[in-house]
mmCIF file of C-alpha atoms in Angstrom:
data_model
loop_
_atom_site.group_PDB
_atom_site.id
_atom_site.type_symbol
_atom_site.label_atom_id
_atom_site.label_comp_id
_atom_site.label_asym_id
_atom_site.label_seq_id
_atom_site.Cartn_x
_atom_site.Cartn_y
_atom_site.Cartn_z
ATOM 1 C CA MET A 16 0.000 0.000 0.000
ATOM 2 C CA SER A 17 1.491 3.345 -0.985
ATOM 3 C CA GLN A 18 1.476 6.353 1.303
ATOM 4 C CA GLN A 19 -0.782 8.161 -1.162
ATOM 5 C CA GLN A 20 -3.288 5.283 -1.117
ATOM 6 C CA ASN A 21 -3.217 5.097 2.639
ATOM 7 C CA GLN A 22 -3.587 8.823 3.274
ATOM 8 C CA LEU A 23 -6.942 9.484 4.879
ATOM 9 C CA PRO A 24 -8.288 12.877 3.786
ATOM 10 C CA ILE A 25 -10.913 14.959 5.498
ATOM 11 C CA ALA A 26 -13.789 15.011 3.016
ATOM 12 C CA PRO A 27 -15.138 18.531 2.324
ATOM 13 C CA SER A 28 -18.450 17.088 1.091
ATOM 14 C CA PHE A 29 -19.005 15.564 4.515
ATOM 15 C CA LYS A 30 -18.631 18.967 6.155
ATOM 16 C CA ARG A 31 -20.920 20.672 3.651
ATOM 17 C CA GLY A 32 -23.600 18.037 4.159
ATOM 18 C CA TRP A 33 -23.513 18.148 7.961
ATOM 19 C CA GLY A 34 -27.032 18.491 9.293
ATOM 20 C CA GLU A 35 -28.698 18.705 5.861
ATOM 21 C CA ALA A 36 -30.339 15.278 6.107
ATOM 22 C CA PRO A 37 -32.075 14.885 9.490
ATOM 23 C CA ARG A 38 -32.699 11.199 8.872
ATOM 24 C CA ASP A 39 -28.966 10.515 8.764
ATOM 25 C CA ARG A 40 -27.184 9.429 11.921
ATOM 26 C CA THR A 41 -23.601 10.405 12.606
ATOM 27 C CA GLY A 42 -21.234 8.037 14.382
ATOM 28 C CA LEU A 43 -17.852 8.278 16.070
ATOM 29 C CA VAL A 44 -15.391 5.412 15.520
ATOM 30 C CA LEU A 45 -12.499 5.094 17.987
ATOM 31 C CA GLU A 46 -9.673 2.635 17.467
ATOM 32 C CA GLY A 47 -7.420 1.488 20.295
ATOM 33 C CA GLY A 48 -3.709 1.777 20.905
ATOM 34 C CA ALA A 49 -3.497 1.810 24.728
ATOM 35 C CA LEU A 50 -1.880 5.127 25.778
ATOM 36 C CA ARG A 51 -1.901 6.317 22.161
ATOM 37 C CA GLY A 52 -5.637 6.646 22.780
ATOM 38 C CA LEU A 53 -4.960 9.901 24.601
ATOM 39 C CA PHE A 54 -4.750 11.423 21.116
ATOM 40 C CA SER A 55 -8.400 10.400 20.685
ATOM 41 C CA ALA A 56 -9.220 11.815 24.124
ATOM 42 C CA GLY A 57 -7.918 15.191 22.962
ATOM 43 C CA VAL A 58 -10.064 15.004 19.834
ATOM 44 C CA MET A 59 -13.196 14.176 21.840
ATOM 45 C CA ASP A 60 -12.620 16.983 24.314
ATOM 46 C CA VAL A 61 -12.512 19.463 21.433
ATOM 47 C CA MET A 62 -15.744 17.961 20.099
ATOM 48 C CA LEU A 63 -17.354 18.560 23.496
ATOM 49 C CA GLU A 64 -16.004 22.106 23.598
ATOM 50 C CA LEU A 65 -17.314 22.916 20.118
ATOM 51 C CA GLY A 66 -20.649 21.177 20.640
ATOM 52 C CA ILE A 67 -20.043 18.633 17.866
ATOM 53 C CA GLU A 68 -22.590 15.908 18.505
ATOM 54 C CA VAL A 69 -22.942 12.365 17.219
ATOM 55 C CA GLN A 70 -25.725 9.872 17.713
ATOM 56 C CA GLY A 71 -23.524 6.827 18.304
ATOM 57 C CA VAL A 72 -20.019 5.896 19.419
ATOM 58 C CA VAL A 73 -18.131 2.643 18.949
ATOM 59 C CA GLY A 74 -14.921 2.080 20.902
ATOM 60 C CA VAL A 75 -12.209 -0.547 20.645
ATOM 61 C CA SER A 76 -9.831 -1.173 23.549
ATOM 62 C CA ALA A 77 -8.535 2.255 24.666
ATOM 63 C CA GLY A 78 -11.155 3.755 22.366
ATOM 64 C CA ALA A 79 -13.795 2.046 24.500
ATOM 65 C CA ALA A 80 -12.139 3.119 27.759
ATOM 66 C CA PHE A 81 -11.814 6.782 26.767
ATOM 67 C CA GLY A 82 -14.909 7.106 24.590
ATOM 68 C CA VAL A 83 -17.269 6.777 27.550
ATOM 69 C CA ASN A 84 -16.107 10.211 28.711
ATOM 70 C CA TYR A 85 -17.495 11.770 25.537
ATOM 71 C CA VAL A 86 -20.877 10.163 26.229
ATOM 72 C CA SER A 87 -20.851 11.285 29.897
ATOM 73 C CA ARG A 88 -19.432 14.687 28.839
ATOM 74 C CA GLN A 89 -16.450 14.533 31.225
ATOM 75 C CA SER A 90 -13.831 16.539 29.395
ATOM 76 C CA GLY A 91 -10.239 15.986 30.534
ATOM 77 C CA ARG A 92 -10.975 12.899 32.607
ATOM 78 C CA ALA A 93 -9.006 10.346 30.560
ATOM 79 C CA LEU A 94 -5.824 12.419 30.624
ATOM 80 C CA ARG A 95 -6.263 13.317 34.296
ATOM 81 C CA TYR A 96 -6.470 9.834 35.775
ATOM 82 C CA ASN A 97 -3.793 8.375 33.507
ATOM 83 C CA GLN A 98 -1.351 11.076 34.551
ATOM 84 C CA ARG A 99 -2.306 10.759 38.210
ATOM 85 C CA PHE A 100 -1.743 7.002 38.367
ATOM 86 C CA ALA A 101 1.075 6.711 35.811
ATOM 87 C CA GLY A 102 3.620 5.596 38.405
ATOM 88 C CA ASP A 103 1.220 3.775 40.725
ATOM 89 C CA ARG A 104 1.827 0.034 40.725
ATOM 90 C CA ARG A 105 -1.774 -0.517 41.758
ATOM 91 C CA TYR A 106 -2.837 0.870 38.389
ATOM 92 C CA CYS A 107 -0.542 -0.759 35.851
ATOM 93 C CA GLY A 108 2.921 -2.132 35.262
ATOM 94 C CA LEU A 109 5.027 -5.248 35.667
ATOM 95 C CA TRP A 110 4.138 -5.575 39.361
ATOM 96 C CA SER A 111 0.459 -5.769 38.464
ATOM 97 C CA LEU A 112 1.173 -8.209 35.638
ATOM 98 C CA LEU A 113 3.211 -10.528 37.851
ATOM 99 C CA THR A 114 0.843 -10.441 40.830
ATOM 100 C CA THR A 115 -2.555 -10.374 39.081
ATOM 101 C CA GLY A 116 -1.989 -11.508 35.493
ATOM 102 C CA ASP A 117 -3.054 -8.106 34.108
ATOM 103 C CA TYR A 118 -0.737 -5.269 33.077
ATOM 104 C CA PHE A 119 -3.606 -2.857 33.758
ATOM 105 C CA ASN A 120 -4.947 -3.987 37.114
ATOM 106 C CA ALA A 121 -8.426 -5.429 36.608
ATOM 107 C CA GLU A 122 -9.914 -4.215 39.880
ATOM 108 C CA PHE A 123 -8.036 -0.976 40.554
ATOM 109 C CA ALA A 124 -7.786 0.442 37.017
ATOM 110 C CA PHE A 125 -11.225 -0.527 35.761
ATOM 111 C CA HIS A 126 -13.353 -0.412 38.929
ATOM 112 C CA THR A 127 -11.703 1.397 41.848
ATOM 113 C CA VAL A 128 -10.565 4.455 39.886
ATOM 114 C CA PRO A 129 -13.990 5.259 38.339
ATOM 115 C CA ARG A 130 -15.764 4.460 41.631
ATOM 116 C CA GLU A 131 -13.497 6.228 44.122
ATOM 117 C CA TYR A 132 -10.660 8.334 42.700
ATOM 118 C CA ASP A 133 -11.871 9.945 39.470
ATOM 119 C CA LEU A 134 -15.603 9.377 39.492
ATOM 120 C CA PHE A 135 -17.279 8.348 36.275
ATOM 121 C CA ASP A 136 -20.685 9.989 35.847
ATOM 122 C CA ASN A 137 -22.873 6.912 35.378
ATOM 123 C CA GLU A 138 -26.058 8.953 35.573
ATOM 124 C CA ALA A 139 -24.957 11.200 32.708
ATOM 125 C CA PHE A 140 -23.873 8.165 30.686
ATOM 126 C CA GLU A 141 -27.197 6.392 31.149
ATOM 127 C CA SER A 142 -29.290 9.477 30.382
ATOM 128 C CA SER A 143 -27.280 10.433 27.282
ATOM 129 C CA PRO A 144 -29.084 10.109 23.919
ATOM 130 C CA VAL A 145 -25.814 8.839 22.415
ATOM 131 C CA ASP A 146 -25.741 5.089 21.739
ATOM 132 C CA TYR A 147 -22.557 3.407 22.923
ATOM 133 C CA HIS A 148 -21.032 0.255 21.421
ATOM 134 C CA ILE A 149 -18.022 -1.751 22.614
ATOM 135 C CA VAL A 150 -16.022 -4.225 20.525
ATOM 136 C CA THR A 151 -14.437 -7.320 22.044
ATOM 137 C CA THR A 152 -12.971 -10.505 20.551
ATOM 138 C CA ASP A 153 -14.439 -13.937 21.308
ATOM 139 C CA VAL A 154 -11.357 -16.072 21.949
ATOM 140 C CA LEU A 155 -13.153 -19.316 21.040
ATOM 141 C CA THR A 156 -14.169 -18.120 17.568
ATOM 142 C CA GLY A 157 -11.650 -15.358 16.878
ATOM 143 C CA LYS A 158 -14.576 -13.193 15.754
ATOM 144 C CA PRO A 159 -15.563 -9.717 16.943
ATOM 145 C CA HIS A 160 -18.416 -9.345 19.410
ATOM 146 C CA TYR A 161 -20.259 -6.019 19.379
ATOM 147 C CA ARG A 162 -22.031 -4.945 22.535
ATOM 148 C CA PRO A 163 -24.389 -1.952 22.607
ATOM 149 C CA ILE A 164 -24.465 -0.885 26.244
ATOM 150 C CA LYS A 165 -26.561 1.634 28.126
ATOM 151 C CA GLN A 166 -26.086 0.528 31.738
ATOM 152 C CA GLY A 167 -23.290 2.256 33.609
ATOM 153 C CA GLY A 168 -21.391 1.105 36.667
ATOM 154 C CA GLU A 169 -19.826 -2.320 37.077
ATOM 155 C CA VAL A 170 -21.423 -3.744 33.922
ATOM 156 C CA LEU A 171 -19.942 -1.000 31.773
ATOM 157 C CA TYR A 172 -16.557 -1.221 33.501
ATOM 158 C CA GLU A 173 -16.290 -4.968 32.855
ATOM 159 C CA TRP A 174 -17.095 -4.616 29.157
ATOM 160 C CA ILE A 175 -14.473 -1.896 28.873
ATOM 161 C CA ARG A 176 -11.986 -4.183 30.628
ATOM 162 C CA ALA A 177 -12.767 -6.997 28.213
ATOM 163 C CA SER A 178 -12.284 -4.761 25.176
ATOM 164 C CA SER A 179 -9.005 -3.443 26.632
ATOM 165 C CA SER A 180 -7.497 -6.790 27.689
ATOM 166 C CA MET A 181 -4.479 -7.201 25.444
ATOM 167 C CA PRO A 182 -3.438 -10.791 24.757
ATOM 168 C CA MET A 183 -0.443 -12.153 26.671
ATOM 169 C CA VAL A 184 -0.482 -9.294 29.189
ATOM 170 C CA SER A 185 -4.083 -9.747 30.354
ATOM 171 C CA ARG A 186 -6.285 -12.522 31.612
ATOM 172 C CA ILE A 187 -9.227 -13.619 29.505
ATOM 173 C CA VAL A 188 -12.442 -11.921 30.672
ATOM 174 C CA GLU A 189 -15.600 -14.022 30.992
ATOM 175 C CA LEU A 190 -18.858 -12.157 30.338
ATOM 176 C CA ASP A 191 -22.305 -13.417 29.281
ATOM 177 C CA GLY A 192 -20.937 -16.936 28.871
ATOM 178 C CA MET A 193 -18.168 -15.799 26.509
ATOM 179 C CA LYS A 194 -14.392 -15.657 26.836
ATOM 180 C CA LEU A 195 -13.237 -12.254 25.625
ATOM 181 C CA LEU A 196 -10.107 -10.237 24.878
ATOM 182 C CA ASP A 197 -9.104 -7.021 23.126
ATOM 183 C CA GLY A 198 -11.532 -5.998 20.388
ATOM 184 C CA GLY A 199 -8.677 -4.768 18.227
ATOM 185 C CA ILE A 200 -7.636 -8.352 17.489
ATOM 186 C CA SER A 201 -10.670 -8.933 15.282
ATOM 187 C CA ASP A 202 -11.999 -5.467 14.314
ATOM 188 C CA SER A 203 -9.596 -2.625 14.925
ATOM 189 C CA ILE A 204 -11.523 0.104 13.085
ATOM 190 C CA PRO A 205 -15.215 -0.864 13.145
ATOM 191 C CA LEU A 206 -16.454 1.613 10.539
ATOM 192 C CA ARG A 207 -18.366 -1.049 8.613
ATOM 193 C CA TYR A 208 -20.151 -2.060 11.801
ATOM 194 C CA MET A 209 -21.349 1.492 12.420
ATOM 195 C CA GLU A 210 -22.536 1.837 8.842
ATOM 196 C CA CYS A 211 -24.493 -1.410 9.208
ATOM 197 C CA GLN A 212 -26.117 0.067 12.329
ATOM 198 C CA GLY A 213 -27.432 2.970 10.273
ATOM 199 C CA TYR A 214 -24.744 5.574 10.948
ATOM 200 C CA ASP A 215 -24.421 6.954 7.435
ATOM 201 C CA ARG A 216 -21.724 9.495 8.281
ATOM 202 C CA ASN A 217 -18.878 8.873 10.661
ATOM 203 C CA ILE A 218 -15.961 10.601 12.316
ATOM 204 C CA VAL A 219 -13.082 8.113 12.476
ATOM 205 C CA VAL A 220 -10.265 8.816 14.931
ATOM 206 C CA LEU A 221 -7.061 6.861 14.313
ATOM 207 C CA THR A 222 -4.016 6.749 16.575
ATOM 208 C CA GLN A 223 -1.520 5.753 13.894
ATOM 209 C CA PRO A 224 -0.102 8.384 11.531
ATOM 210 C CA VAL A 225 -0.821 9.032 7.887
ATOM 211 C CA GLY A 226 0.920 6.403 5.757
ATOM 212 C CA PHE A 227 1.083 3.769 8.502
ATOM 213 C CA VAL A 228 1.124 0.135 7.362
ATOM 214 C CA LYS A 229 0.780 -2.565 10.007
ATOM 215 C CA LYS A 230 3.300 -5.403 9.917
ATOM 216 C CA PRO A 231 2.952 -9.013 11.139
ATOM 217 C CA ASN A 232 3.190 -9.506 14.897
ATOM 218 C CA PRO A 233 6.818 -10.428 15.723
ATOM 219 C CA LEU A 234 5.681 -12.130 18.962
ATOM 220 C CA MET A 235 3.376 -14.663 17.330
ATOM 221 C CA TRP A 236 5.776 -17.433 18.363
ATOM 222 C CA LEU A 237 5.189 -16.528 21.999
ATOM 223 C CA ALA A 238 1.446 -16.163 21.486
ATOM 224 C CA ARG A 239 1.315 -19.680 20.016
ATOM 225 C CA ILE A 240 2.806 -20.981 23.256
ATOM 226 C CA MET A 241 0.782 -18.908 25.709
ATOM 227 C CA LEU A 242 -2.562 -19.144 23.887
ATOM 228 C CA ARG A 243 -2.241 -22.593 22.310
ATOM 229 C CA ARG A 244 -5.679 -23.589 23.674
ATOM 230 C CA TYR A 245 -7.337 -20.998 21.433
ATOM 231 C CA PRO A 246 -6.465 -21.726 17.772
ATOM 232 C CA ALA A 247 -9.175 -19.423 16.367
ATOM 233 C CA LEU A 248 -7.808 -16.547 18.422
ATOM 234 C CA LEU A 249 -4.272 -17.274 17.246
ATOM 235 C CA ASN A 250 -5.446 -17.272 13.642
ATOM 236 C CA ALA A 251 -7.060 -13.867 14.146
ATOM 237 C CA MET A 252 -3.887 -12.546 15.777
ATOM 238 C CA ALA A 253 -1.722 -13.871 12.939
ATOM 239 C CA ARG A 254 -3.932 -12.149 10.354
ATOM 240 C CA ARG A 255 -4.475 -8.951 12.278
ATOM 241 C CA HIS A 256 -2.083 -6.899 10.157
ATOM 242 C CA GLU A 257 -3.964 -7.913 7.006
ATOM 243 C CA MET A 258 -7.316 -7.025 8.579
ATOM 244 C CA TYR A 259 -6.011 -3.680 9.858
ATOM 245 C CA ASN A 260 -4.483 -2.600 6.566
ATOM 246 C CA GLU A 261 -7.644 -3.555 4.678
ATOM 247 C CA GLU A 262 -9.706 -1.508 7.131
ATOM 248 C CA LEU A 263 -7.413 1.475 6.578
ATOM 249 C CA GLU A 264 -8.076 1.207 2.853
ATOM 250 C CA TYR A 265 -11.816 1.042 3.467
ATOM 251 C CA VAL A 266 -11.718 4.093 5.738
ATOM 252 C CA ALA A 267 -9.783 6.019 3.084
ATOM 253 C CA ARG A 268 -12.327 5.033 0.447
ATOM 254 C CA ARG A 269 -15.257 6.161 2.610
ATOM 255 C CA ALA A 270 -13.484 9.458 3.271
ATOM 256 C CA ARG A 271 -13.061 10.013 -0.463
ATOM 257 C CA ASP A 272 -16.762 9.206 -0.904
ATOM 258 C CA GLY A 273 -17.658 11.960 1.561
ATOM 259 C CA ALA A 274 -19.080 9.507 4.107
ATOM 260 C CA ALA A 275 -16.360 9.963 6.733
ATOM 261 C CA ILE A 276 -14.120 12.509 8.372
ATOM 262 C CA VAL A 277 -10.789 11.035 9.454
ATOM 263 C CA ILE A 278 -8.666 12.577 12.194
ATOM 264 C CA GLN A 279 -5.211 11.120 12.823
ATOM 265 C CA PRO A 280 -1.695 12.292 13.688
ATOM 266 C CA ASP A 281 0.595 13.480 10.902
ATOM 267 C CA GLU A 282 3.585 11.727 12.491
ATOM 268 C CA PRO A 283 4.037 8.812 14.910
ATOM 269 C CA LEU A 284 2.829 9.796 18.351
ATOM 270 C CA PRO A 285 5.495 10.519 20.996
ATOM 271 C CA ILE A 286 4.269 7.764 23.294
ATOM 272 C CA SER A 287 4.407 3.988 23.440
ATOM 273 C CA ARG A 288 1.377 1.824 24.093
ATOM 274 C CA LEU A 289 2.400 1.198 27.703
ATOM 275 C CA SER A 290 4.163 4.444 28.612
ATOM 276 C CA SER A 291 4.109 5.753 32.193
ATOM 277 C CA ASP A 292 5.462 9.212 31.338
ATOM 278 C CA PRO A 293 2.927 11.980 32.198
ATOM 279 C CA ALA A 294 4.728 14.472 29.954
ATOM 280 C CA LYS A 295 4.364 12.192 26.933
ATOM 281 C CA MET A 296 0.714 11.666 27.834
ATOM 282 C CA GLN A 297 0.186 15.431 27.809
ATOM 283 C CA ALA A 298 2.002 15.817 24.499
ATOM 284 C CA THR A 299 -0.096 13.069 22.904
ATOM 285 C CA TYR A 300 -3.327 14.593 24.194
ATOM 286 C CA ASP A 301 -2.271 18.035 22.945
ATOM 287 C CA LEU A 302 -1.651 16.627 19.464
ATOM 288 C CA GLY A 303 -5.197 15.285 19.453
ATOM 289 C CA VAL A 304 -6.530 18.682 20.492
ATOM 290 C CA ALA A 305 -4.577 20.400 17.704
ATOM 291 C CA ALA A 306 -5.649 17.865 15.068
ATOM 292 C CA ALA A 307 -9.306 18.263 16.059
ATOM 293 C CA ARG A 308 -9.141 22.056 15.914
ATOM 294 C CA ARG A 309 -7.734 21.842 12.384
ATOM 295 C CA ALA A 310 -10.331 19.291 11.312
ATOM 296 C CA PHE A 311 -13.309 21.230 12.640
ATOM 297 C CA ALA A 312 -12.069 24.728 11.803
#
């Protein structure tokens, strides 16, 4: 795939048509990327500031974890709690991985923080007119599972945890009789899903830069050892780069058609997936803010 083919333009026709067809529904598509998702958090906070509204949101992994704050209208929350707990071993890190089996602590990061330390507004989430969808991967089939969710609290937190549970550094999450892991394994950029749900126009926020091409996972040998009981999952992981690159092409095509706005960094973000550096978190968030202001100018 050439850089020109993979470049995802903002479609002027989408902007001109905004609000002209009341029957249309607008969606927001958020890919993952762990701490790279703070770029998306910056974009969403600008959307809240400017009053840019959508009727539905779909989040994958970090996109699911941070996207709830757009629905509950809690600007700044994602950046705030990640910076606050960046060096706290209760929140994430090797100590959590070795003692609990999860790099991001299942109880503290996904339940204690939104309940006690940086309160998530469940009432605002539940009363919001915005539909919220979370993507996970069924480890027994290797297929994506899409979960529309309106109930806040522990139910919401567990679905976010499932979508954010990266293979090999997280335990499998069991919900509704399914075994689940990171939604990005099977559907990293669920634009097609949102279109099938009736969202004719979509804002797609990517955390990889223009021209990015995903390569095969160099740790598949380790995954085949650690996850050998789940051959369908391993097959999905082995093919993930093909799926991701095809989805990038589809997003670019929909942008050219005027059916999508795409917001993404111009260069690789200055943060790794599992960074604990508050300064890099701020810089990544600020890049999202700047990209959103350009896109919606």
